[in-house]
mmCIF file of C-alpha atoms and ligand atoms in Angstrom:
data_model
loop_
_atom_site.group_PDB
_atom_site.id
_atom_site.type_symbol
_atom_site.label_atom_id
_atom_site.label_comp_id
_atom_site.label_asym_id
_atom_site.label_seq_id
_atom_site.Cartn_x
_atom_site.Cartn_y
_atom_site.Cartn_z
ATOM 1 C CA MET V 1 -26.224 -58.469 -108.427
ATOM 2 C CA PHE V 2 -23.990 -56.942 -111.070
ATOM 3 C CA GLY V 3 -21.159 -54.659 -109.626
ATOM 4 C CA LEU V 4 -21.956 -55.391 -105.812
ATOM 5 C CA LYS V 5 -20.069 -57.852 -103.464
ATOM 6 C CA ASN V 6 -22.020 -60.504 -101.906
ATOM 7 C CA ASP V 7 -21.454 -59.402 -98.366
ATOM 8 C CA TRP V 8 -22.582 -55.887 -99.137
ATOM 9 C CA ASP V 9 -25.127 -54.745 -96.472
ATOM 10 C CA LEU V 10 -27.993 -53.157 -98.253
ATOM 11 C CA GLU V 11 -29.915 -52.553 -94.893
ATOM 12 C CA PRO V 12 -30.318 -48.728 -94.299
ATOM 13 C CA PRO V 13 -28.354 -47.435 -91.150
ATOM 14 C CA PRO V 14 -30.480 -47.068 -88.068
ATOM 15 C CA ARG V 15 -32.141 -43.705 -87.685
ATOM 16 C CA TYR V 16 -30.523 -41.380 -85.207
ATOM 17 C CA PHE V 17 -32.485 -38.215 -84.186
ATOM 18 C CA THR V 18 -30.871 -34.851 -83.250
ATOM 19 C CA LEU V 19 -32.423 -31.932 -81.614
ATOM 20 C CA GLU V 20 -33.032 -30.451 -84.842
ATOM 21 C CA ASP V 21 -35.551 -33.176 -85.569
ATOM 22 C CA TYR V 22 -37.917 -32.186 -82.772
ATOM 23 C CA GLU V 23 -37.791 -28.289 -83.403
ATOM 24 C CA GLY V 24 -41.006 -26.978 -84.975
ATOM 25 C CA GLY V 25 -41.812 -23.358 -85.465
ATOM 26 C CA VAL V 26 -39.814 -20.556 -83.991
ATOM 27 C CA ALA V 27 -41.140 -19.984 -80.465
ATOM 28 C CA ARG V 28 -42.973 -16.806 -80.089
ATOM 29 C CA TRP V 29 -43.078 -16.561 -76.234
ATOM 30 C CA CYS V 30 -41.775 -13.370 -74.719
ATOM 31 C CA PRO V 31 -37.998 -13.111 -74.150
ATOM 32 C CA GLY V 32 -37.113 -14.780 -70.763
ATOM 33 C CA CYS V 33 -40.326 -16.651 -70.534
ATOM 34 C CA GLY V 34 -39.865 -20.091 -68.630
ATOM 35 C CA ASP V 35 -41.839 -21.825 -71.372
ATOM 36 C CA LEU V 36 -38.684 -21.828 -73.506
ATOM 37 C CA ALA V 37 -36.945 -23.708 -70.830
ATOM 38 C CA VAL V 38 -39.559 -26.415 -70.697
ATOM 39 C CA LEU V 39 -39.442 -26.751 -74.451
ATOM 40 C CA THR V 40 -35.685 -27.153 -74.495
ATOM 41 C CA ALA V 41 -35.876 -29.949 -71.834
ATOM 42 C CA VAL V 42 -38.769 -31.939 -73.647
ATOM 43 C CA GLN V 43 -36.646 -31.783 -76.917
ATOM 44 C CA LYS V 44 -33.578 -32.958 -75.058
ATOM 45 C CA ILE V 45 -35.518 -35.935 -73.525
ATOM 46 C CA CYS V 46 -36.963 -36.959 -76.905
ATOM 47 C CA ARG V 47 -33.506 -36.753 -78.297
ATOM 48 C CA ASP V 48 -32.030 -38.831 -75.575
ATOM 49 C CA GLU V 49 -34.574 -41.380 -75.564
ATOM 50 C CA GLN V 50 -34.790 -41.289 -79.205
ATOM 51 C CA ILE V 51 -38.372 -41.179 -79.581
ATOM 52 C CA PRO V 52 -39.326 -41.065 -83.129
ATOM 53 C CA PRO V 53 -41.280 -37.726 -83.885
ATOM 54 C CA GLU V 54 -43.836 -39.461 -85.763
ATOM 55 C CA LYS V 55 -44.584 -41.410 -82.722
ATOM 56 C CA THR V 56 -44.979 -38.301 -80.605
ATOM 57 C CA VAL V 57 -48.047 -36.151 -79.972
ATOM 58 C CA CYS V 58 -48.196 -32.894 -78.080
ATOM 59 C CA ALA V 59 -51.659 -31.751 -76.905
ATOM 60 C CA SER V 60 -52.600 -28.443 -75.305
ATOM 61 C CA GLY V 61 -55.491 -26.376 -74.438
ATOM 62 C CA ILE V 62 -55.445 -22.617 -74.540
ATOM 63 C CA GLY V 63 -52.780 -20.139 -73.057
ATOM 64 C CA CYS V 64 -49.418 -19.055 -73.636
ATOM 65 C CA SER V 65 -47.933 -22.543 -72.661
ATOM 66 C CA SER V 66 -50.528 -24.103 -74.925
ATOM 67 C CA ARG V 67 -48.652 -22.915 -78.091
ATOM 68 C CA PHE V 68 -46.238 -25.744 -77.195
ATOM 69 C CA PRO V 69 -47.299 -28.182 -80.020
ATOM 70 C CA HIS V 70 -46.580 -25.490 -82.587
ATOM 71 C CA TYR V 71 -42.853 -25.563 -81.472
ATOM 72 C CA MET V 72 -42.468 -29.203 -81.532
ATOM 73 C CA ASN V 73 -41.862 -31.131 -84.919
ATOM 74 C CA THR V 74 -44.222 -33.990 -83.929
ATOM 75 C CA TYR V 75 -47.857 -34.412 -84.162
ATOM 76 C CA GLY V 76 -49.899 -31.936 -82.034
ATOM 77 C CA PHE V 77 -53.242 -30.793 -81.182
ATOM 78 C CA HIS V 78 -53.597 -27.086 -79.911
ATOM 79 C CA GLY V 79 -57.200 -27.693 -78.513
ATOM 80 C CA LEU V 80 -59.809 -25.424 -76.818
ATOM 81 C CA HIS V 81 -59.501 -23.794 -73.288
ATOM 82 C CA GLY V 82 -59.227 -26.560 -70.624
ATOM 83 C CA ARG V 83 -59.540 -29.519 -73.143
ATOM 84 C CA ALA V 84 -55.917 -30.699 -73.436
ATOM 85 C CA LEU V 85 -56.699 -33.650 -71.312
ATOM 86 C CA PRO V 86 -59.621 -35.212 -73.213
ATOM 87 C CA VAL V 87 -57.747 -34.887 -76.510
ATOM 88 C CA ALA V 88 -54.721 -36.571 -75.009
ATOM 89 C CA CYS V 89 -56.864 -39.513 -73.540
ATOM 90 C CA GLY V 90 -58.457 -39.804 -76.723
ATOM 91 C CA VAL V 91 -55.271 -40.084 -78.598
ATOM 92 C CA LYS V 92 -54.025 -42.682 -75.976
ATOM 93 C CA ALA V 93 -57.110 -44.704 -76.085
ATOM 94 C CA ARG V 94 -56.716 -45.265 -79.729
ATOM 95 C CA ARG V 95 -52.925 -45.347 -80.122
ATOM 96 C CA PRO V 96 -51.417 -46.423 -77.106
ATOM 97 C CA ASP V 97 -48.106 -46.794 -78.951
ATOM 98 C CA LEU V 98 -47.777 -42.942 -79.347
ATOM 99 C CA ASP V 99 -45.754 -40.982 -76.748
ATOM 100 C CA VAL V 100 -48.080 -38.220 -75.296
ATOM 101 C CA TRP V 101 -47.082 -35.144 -73.747
ATOM 102 C CA VAL V 102 -49.656 -32.491 -72.397
ATOM 103 C CA ALA V 103 -48.808 -28.707 -72.028
ATOM 104 C CA THR V 104 -51.485 -26.900 -69.945
ATOM 105 C CA GLY V 105 -51.388 -23.802 -67.719
ATOM 106 C CA ASP V 106 -52.739 -23.115 -64.214
ATOM 107 C CA GLY V 107 -55.733 -21.369 -65.656
ATOM 108 C CA ASP V 108 -56.247 -24.001 -68.313
ATOM 109 C CA CYS V 109 -55.874 -27.012 -65.957
ATOM 110 C CA CYS V 110 -57.160 -25.789 -62.581
ATOM 111 C CA SER V 111 -60.076 -23.633 -63.774
ATOM 112 C CA ILE V 112 -61.870 -24.381 -66.935
ATOM 113 C CA GLY V 113 -60.251 -27.899 -67.247
ATOM 114 C CA ALA V 114 -60.401 -28.922 -63.545
ATOM 115 C CA GLY V 115 -63.027 -31.553 -64.198
ATOM 116 C CA HIS V 116 -60.971 -33.233 -66.917
ATOM 117 C CA TRP V 117 -58.006 -33.029 -64.539
ATOM 118 C CA VAL V 118 -59.639 -34.989 -61.918
ATOM 119 C CA HIS V 119 -60.737 -37.770 -64.180
ATOM 120 C CA ALA V 120 -57.668 -38.106 -66.304
ATOM 121 C CA THR V 121 -55.742 -38.433 -63.097
ATOM 122 C CA ARG V 122 -57.883 -41.152 -62.115
ATOM 123 C CA TYR V 123 -57.844 -42.782 -65.668
ATOM 124 C CA ASN V 124 -53.997 -42.913 -65.211
ATOM 125 C CA MET V 125 -53.193 -43.292 -68.796
ATOM 126 C CA ASN V 126 -49.590 -43.178 -69.672
ATOM 127 C CA MET V 127 -48.719 -39.564 -70.543
ATOM 128 C CA VAL V 128 -46.706 -36.674 -69.203
ATOM 129 C CA VAL V 129 -48.828 -33.560 -68.058
ATOM 130 C CA MET V 130 -46.732 -30.572 -67.691
ATOM 131 C CA MET V 131 -48.634 -27.903 -65.929
ATOM 132 C CA PHE V 132 -46.979 -24.485 -66.428
ATOM 133 C CA ASP V 133 -47.869 -22.565 -63.302
ATOM 134 C CA ASN V 134 -47.057 -18.674 -63.641
ATOM 135 C CA HIS V 135 -50.041 -17.759 -61.515
ATOM 136 C CA THR V 136 -51.772 -15.695 -64.059
ATOM 137 C CA TYR V 137 -53.688 -15.894 -67.431
ATOM 138 C CA GLY V 138 -50.763 -14.429 -69.637
ATOM 139 C CA LEU V 139 -52.221 -14.869 -73.049
ATOM 140 C CA THR V 140 -55.423 -12.858 -71.984
ATOM 141 C CA LYS V 141 -53.221 -10.169 -70.560
ATOM 142 C CA ASN V 142 -53.013 -10.741 -66.776
ATOM 143 C CA GLN V 143 -56.206 -12.030 -65.150
ATOM 144 C CA SER V 144 -55.976 -13.750 -61.796
ATOM 145 C CA SER V 145 -55.814 -17.639 -61.938
ATOM 146 C CA PRO V 146 -56.800 -20.188 -59.662
ATOM 147 C CA THR V 147 -53.155 -20.202 -58.271
ATOM 148 C CA SER V 148 -52.476 -16.431 -57.949
ATOM 149 C CA PRO V 149 -51.504 -15.434 -54.330
ATOM 150 C CA VAL V 150 -53.551 -13.408 -52.065
ATOM 151 C CA GLY V 151 -53.058 -9.682 -52.747
ATOM 152 C CA TYR V 152 -51.815 -10.222 -56.320
ATOM 153 C CA CYS V 153 -53.153 -7.248 -58.413
ATOM 154 C CA SER V 154 -54.513 -8.393 -61.936
ATOM 155 C CA ASN V 155 -56.997 -6.935 -64.469
ATOM 156 C CA THR V 156 -59.712 -8.936 -62.590
ATOM 157 C CA HIS V 157 -58.653 -8.180 -59.135
ATOM 158 C CA PRO V 158 -57.050 -4.555 -59.424
ATOM 159 C CA GLU V 159 -57.263 -4.154 -55.683
ATOM 160 C CA GLY V 160 -55.745 -7.766 -55.133
ATOM 161 C CA VAL V 161 -56.780 -11.298 -55.002
ATOM 162 C CA TRP V 162 -58.383 -12.097 -51.818
ATOM 163 C CA LEU V 163 -59.176 -15.900 -51.923
ATOM 164 C CA PRO V 164 -56.270 -18.301 -50.850
ATOM 165 C CA PRO V 165 -54.829 -19.919 -54.066
ATOM 166 C CA LEU V 166 -55.514 -23.582 -55.072
ATOM 167 C CA ASP V 167 -52.612 -25.958 -54.459
ATOM 168 C CA PRO V 168 -52.162 -28.161 -57.619
ATOM 169 C CA ILE V 169 -49.918 -30.560 -55.907
ATOM 170 C CA SER V 170 -52.076 -31.269 -52.868
ATOM 171 C CA ALA V 171 -55.086 -31.397 -55.068
ATOM 172 C CA THR V 172 -53.665 -34.080 -57.446
ATOM 173 C CA LEU V 173 -52.376 -35.972 -54.377
ATOM 174 C CA GLY V 174 -55.949 -36.113 -53.365
ATOM 175 C CA PHE V 175 -57.452 -37.458 -56.581
ATOM 176 C CA THR V 176 -58.097 -41.151 -56.705
ATOM 177 C CA ASN V 177 -55.718 -43.281 -58.502
ATOM 178 C CA ALA V 178 -53.082 -40.747 -58.874
ATOM 179 C CA SER V 179 -49.737 -42.364 -59.751
ATOM 180 C CA PHE V 180 -46.991 -39.689 -60.142
ATOM 181 C CA VAL V 181 -46.955 -36.236 -58.890
ATOM 182 C CA ALA V 182 -43.796 -34.055 -58.972
ATOM 183 C CA GLN V 183 -42.855 -30.292 -58.845
ATOM 184 C CA THR V 184 -40.051 -28.469 -60.448
ATOM 185 C CA ILE V 185 -38.920 -25.024 -61.498
ATOM 186 C CA ASP V 186 -38.138 -23.725 -64.847
ATOM 187 C CA TRP V 187 -34.816 -21.898 -63.967
ATOM 188 C CA ASN V 188 -33.012 -24.989 -63.057
ATOM 189 C CA PRO V 189 -32.421 -26.752 -66.433
ATOM 190 C CA LEU V 190 -30.897 -29.965 -64.823
ATOM 191 C CA HIS V 191 -33.667 -30.410 -62.351
ATOM 192 C CA LEU V 192 -36.445 -29.574 -64.814
ATOM 193 C CA TYR V 193 -34.754 -32.231 -67.188
ATOM 194 C CA GLN V 194 -34.470 -34.846 -64.408
ATOM 195 C CA VAL V 195 -38.148 -34.571 -63.286
ATOM 196 C CA LEU V 196 -39.596 -34.485 -66.735
ATOM 197 C CA ARG V 197 -37.352 -37.468 -67.590
ATOM 198 C CA ASP V 198 -38.621 -39.393 -64.625
ATOM 199 C CA ALA V 199 -42.196 -38.419 -65.400
ATOM 200 C CA HIS V 200 -41.666 -39.817 -68.950
ATOM 201 C CA ALA V 201 -40.158 -43.057 -67.570
ATOM 202 C CA HIS V 202 -43.176 -43.744 -65.393
ATOM 203 C CA VAL V 203 -45.935 -45.846 -66.786
ATOM 204 C CA GLY V 204 -49.167 -43.929 -66.094
ATOM 205 C CA PHE V 205 -50.358 -40.309 -65.707
ATOM 206 C CA SER V 206 -47.321 -38.261 -64.735
ATOM 207 C CA PHE V 207 -48.403 -34.937 -63.343
ATOM 208 C CA VAL V 208 -45.530 -32.172 -63.118
ATOM 209 C CA ARG V 209 -46.210 -28.793 -61.828
ATOM 210 C CA ILE V 210 -43.484 -26.660 -63.420
ATOM 211 C CA LEU V 211 -43.151 -23.043 -61.470
ATOM 212 C CA GLN V 212 -42.794 -20.981 -64.591
ATOM 213 C CA ARG V 213 -41.525 -17.396 -64.751
ATOM 214 C CA CYS V 214 -43.799 -14.867 -66.741
ATOM 215 C CA PRO V 215 -41.406 -11.915 -66.905
ATOM 216 C CA THR V 216 -44.281 -9.839 -68.644
ATOM 217 C CA TYR V 217 -46.887 -10.003 -65.880
ATOM 218 C CA THR V 218 -45.785 -12.013 -62.876
ATOM 219 C CA SER V 219 -41.896 -11.203 -62.990
ATOM 220 C CA MET V 220 -41.542 -10.699 -59.272
ATOM 221 C CA MET V 221 -43.419 -13.926 -58.388
ATOM 222 C CA PHE V 222 -40.346 -16.352 -58.070
ATOM 223 C CA ASP V 223 -37.789 -13.629 -57.368
ATOM 224 C CA GLU V 224 -37.314 -14.898 -53.835
ATOM 225 C CA LEU V 225 -37.089 -18.599 -54.660
ATOM 226 C CA GLN V 226 -34.626 -17.733 -57.415
ATOM 227 C CA GLN V 227 -32.264 -15.371 -55.486
ATOM 228 C CA ASP V 228 -32.203 -17.532 -52.176
ATOM 229 C CA PRO V 229 -31.795 -21.258 -52.672
ATOM 230 C CA SER V 230 -32.368 -21.925 -49.077
ATOM 231 C CA LYS V 231 -36.156 -21.414 -49.840
ATOM 232 C CA ILE V 232 -35.961 -24.593 -51.875
ATOM 233 C CA LEU V 233 -36.083 -28.025 -50.501
ATOM 234 C CA LEU V 234 -34.570 -30.699 -52.815
ATOM 235 C CA ILE V 235 -36.312 -33.984 -52.575
ATOM 236 C CA ALA V 236 -34.085 -36.959 -52.425
ATOM 237 C CA PRO V 237 -36.099 -40.130 -53.164
ATOM 238 C CA ASP V 238 -34.940 -43.261 -51.244
ATOM 239 C CA GLY V 239 -32.367 -45.401 -52.944
ATOM 240 C CA GLU V 240 -31.457 -42.521 -55.429
ATOM 241 C CA GLU V 241 -28.446 -40.132 -55.630
ATOM 242 C CA LEU V 242 -29.038 -36.504 -56.115
ATOM 243 C CA ASP V 243 -26.818 -34.882 -58.776
ATOM 244 C CA PRO V 244 -23.883 -32.945 -56.986
ATOM 245 C CA THR V 245 -24.627 -30.095 -59.349
ATOM 246 C CA LEU V 246 -28.033 -29.733 -57.613
ATOM 247 C CA THR V 247 -26.946 -30.260 -54.105
ATOM 248 C CA ARG V 248 -24.176 -27.576 -54.424
ATOM 249 C CA THR V 249 -26.935 -24.971 -55.125
ATOM 250 C CA TYR V 250 -29.667 -26.425 -52.905
ATOM 251 C CA LYS V 251 -28.257 -27.278 -49.361
ATOM 252 C CA ASN V 252 -31.840 -28.062 -48.156
ATOM 253 C CA THR V 253 -32.483 -31.666 -48.976
ATOM 254 C CA VAL V 254 -35.010 -34.145 -47.500
ATOM 255 C CA LYS V 255 -34.996 -37.860 -47.742
ATOM 256 C CA HIS V 256 -38.512 -39.220 -49.005
ATOM 257 C CA ASP V 257 -40.157 -42.430 -49.811
ATOM 258 C CA PRO V 258 -42.102 -41.564 -53.011
ATOM 259 C CA THR V 259 -44.437 -44.397 -52.528
ATOM 260 C CA ASP V 260 -45.783 -43.094 -49.229
ATOM 261 C CA ILE V 261 -48.932 -41.064 -50.109
ATOM 262 C CA ASP V 262 -49.321 -39.543 -46.503
ATOM 263 C CA ALA V 263 -45.663 -38.499 -46.486
ATOM 264 C CA ALA V 264 -46.148 -37.148 -50.100
ATOM 265 C CA ARG V 265 -49.193 -34.989 -48.967
ATOM 266 C CA LYS V 266 -47.489 -33.635 -45.888
ATOM 267 C CA LEU V 267 -44.450 -32.689 -47.933
ATOM 268 C CA GLY V 268 -46.433 -31.367 -51.007
ATOM 269 C CA SER V 269 -48.586 -29.116 -48.907
ATOM 270 C CA GLN V 270 -45.662 -27.011 -47.624
ATOM 271 C CA ASN V 271 -44.454 -23.817 -49.318
ATOM 272 C CA GLU V 272 -41.408 -22.701 -47.016
ATOM 273 C CA PRO V 273 -39.145 -24.144 -48.185
ATOM 274 C CA LEU V 274 -40.686 -25.305 -51.466
ATOM 275 C CA PRO V 275 -40.239 -28.985 -52.047
ATOM 276 C CA ILE V 276 -38.966 -29.935 -55.687
ATOM 277 C CA GLY V 277 -38.730 -33.290 -57.094
ATOM 278 C CA VAL V 278 -40.898 -36.467 -57.223
ATOM 279 C CA LEU V 279 -43.261 -36.373 -54.459
ATOM 280 C CA PHE V 280 -45.201 -39.423 -55.261
ATOM 281 C CA ARG V 281 -44.624 -42.365 -57.558
ATOM 282 C CA GLN V 282 -46.775 -45.658 -57.466
ATOM 283 C CA PRO V 283 -46.082 -47.867 -60.468
ATOM 284 C CA ASP V 284 -48.576 -50.599 -59.236
ATOM 285 C CA HIS V 285 -51.813 -48.464 -59.720
ATOM 286 C CA PRO V 286 -54.258 -49.613 -62.449
ATOM 287 C CA VAL V 287 -53.525 -47.847 -65.866
ATOM 288 C CA TYR V 288 -56.528 -47.311 -68.182
ATOM 289 C CA GLY V 289 -54.654 -48.023 -71.162
ATOM 290 C CA ASP V 290 -54.326 -51.657 -70.145
ATOM 291 C CA VAL V 291 -58.118 -52.019 -70.899
ATOM 292 C CA THR V 292 -58.383 -49.948 -73.895
ATOM 293 C CA GLU V 293 -55.251 -51.758 -75.288
ATOM 294 C CA ARG V 294 -57.170 -55.041 -74.854
ATOM 295 C CA GLY V 295 -60.194 -53.389 -76.369
ATOM 296 C CA ILE V 296 -58.513 -52.510 -79.562
ATOM 297 C CA GLY V 297 -57.961 -56.247 -80.092
ATOM 298 C CA MET V 298 -55.185 -58.208 -81.680
ATOM 299 C CA GLY V 299 -56.382 -57.898 -85.226
ATOM 300 C CA ALA V 300 -56.181 -54.139 -85.235
ATOM 301 C CA ARG V 301 -53.237 -54.022 -83.253
ATOM 302 C CA GLU V 302 -51.305 -56.157 -85.652
ATOM 303 C CA LYS V 303 -52.680 -54.117 -88.643
ATOM 304 C CA LEU V 304 -51.185 -50.966 -86.725
ATOM 305 C CA GLU V 305 -47.833 -52.527 -86.340
ATOM 306 C CA ALA V 306 -47.641 -53.638 -89.909
ATOM 307 C CA LEU V 307 -48.564 -50.226 -90.945
ATOM 308 C CA ASP V 308 -45.916 -48.788 -88.770
ATOM 309 C CA ARG V 309 -43.267 -51.082 -90.309
ATOM 310 C CA GLU V 310 -44.302 -49.910 -93.770
ATOM 311 C CA MET V 311 -44.109 -46.207 -92.613
ATOM 312 C CA ASP V 312 -40.623 -47.032 -91.210
ATOM 313 C CA ARG V 313 -39.104 -48.037 -94.349
ATOM 314 C CA PHE V 314 -40.201 -44.742 -95.983
ATOM 315 C CA MET V 315 -38.951 -42.564 -93.030
ATOM 316 C CA VAL V 316 -35.404 -43.382 -93.299
HETATM 317 S S1 LIG N 401 -47.046 -13.393 -71.167
HETATM 318 FE FE1 LIG N 401 -45.926 -14.461 -69.789
HETATM 319 S S2 LIG N 401 -46.384 -16.653 -69.955
HETATM 320 FE FE2 LIG N 401 -46.950 -15.584 -71.780
HETATM 321 S S3 LIG N 401 -45.376 -15.792 -73.407
HETATM 322 FE FE3 LIG N 401 -45.123 -13.748 -72.261
HETATM 323 S S4 LIG N 401 -43.645 -14.268 -70.581
HETATM 324 FE FE4 LIG N 401 -44.481 -16.157 -71.262
#
């Protein structure tokens, strides 16, 4: 071509995504809300893993944390109360190539969405499910949720909750085919990041319970855990080194084999000290996506891949 040297490379440079590429609308959670920390952690993981925004889907139900998809510059589906998981499973069934993140709250997941929670766990589709647990319905102005502790006074229980709370970790570990169960806290960004990163790396349904501060309604709920690190038990999975930044803060550590379901159930059911980290990980459990991917058929799959290649040319 006139004016160009023969060895000039006309290939566009590879895309590199920065944090800004994942930033959606300005988050409208209350100041100090733990949801902000989770949003930051997910955006960092997307950046560090270089997941194309157009290959990422965030699905949610209803509640404060379910505003999550609005704040990610990816595809998103802000669904109905308790229906984040059916939407996410539907997306994953037809587009297994997409990276799916689910934002659901303790009310959304453990109450109205409880039936979906059981079956989505059993389907074991490849997605990260973040269960933001602040022990209350924040969006609807403080009603007791299934995880509200005994004695908690809310608009629905002004004299205090009297039933013992549901334990999301023990429950999930009891569901058939559960393959990844973890627990973390929003006020330690490193631990939050590492657990969500591990959940993302796992191929299957990764359930992460995040203890999430709600300064508006349940500000006192996690005070003790925050102020006294001895109330936290850091899980050290066999064969993995814990980050010294974490062990400097949390002196209580426990060695744990995350493939041992009985040990995971025993550890996960305790509250004092509260175990945080990966409780259970079993990569060999059947993944429903393996079946649906075969169902799509090679013809359709090749067409999808060709379409993606076409789109990539325009996204540079
Ligand atoms: S009400 Fe609570 S959970 Fe909802 S945005 Fe405000 S601080 Fe966050």
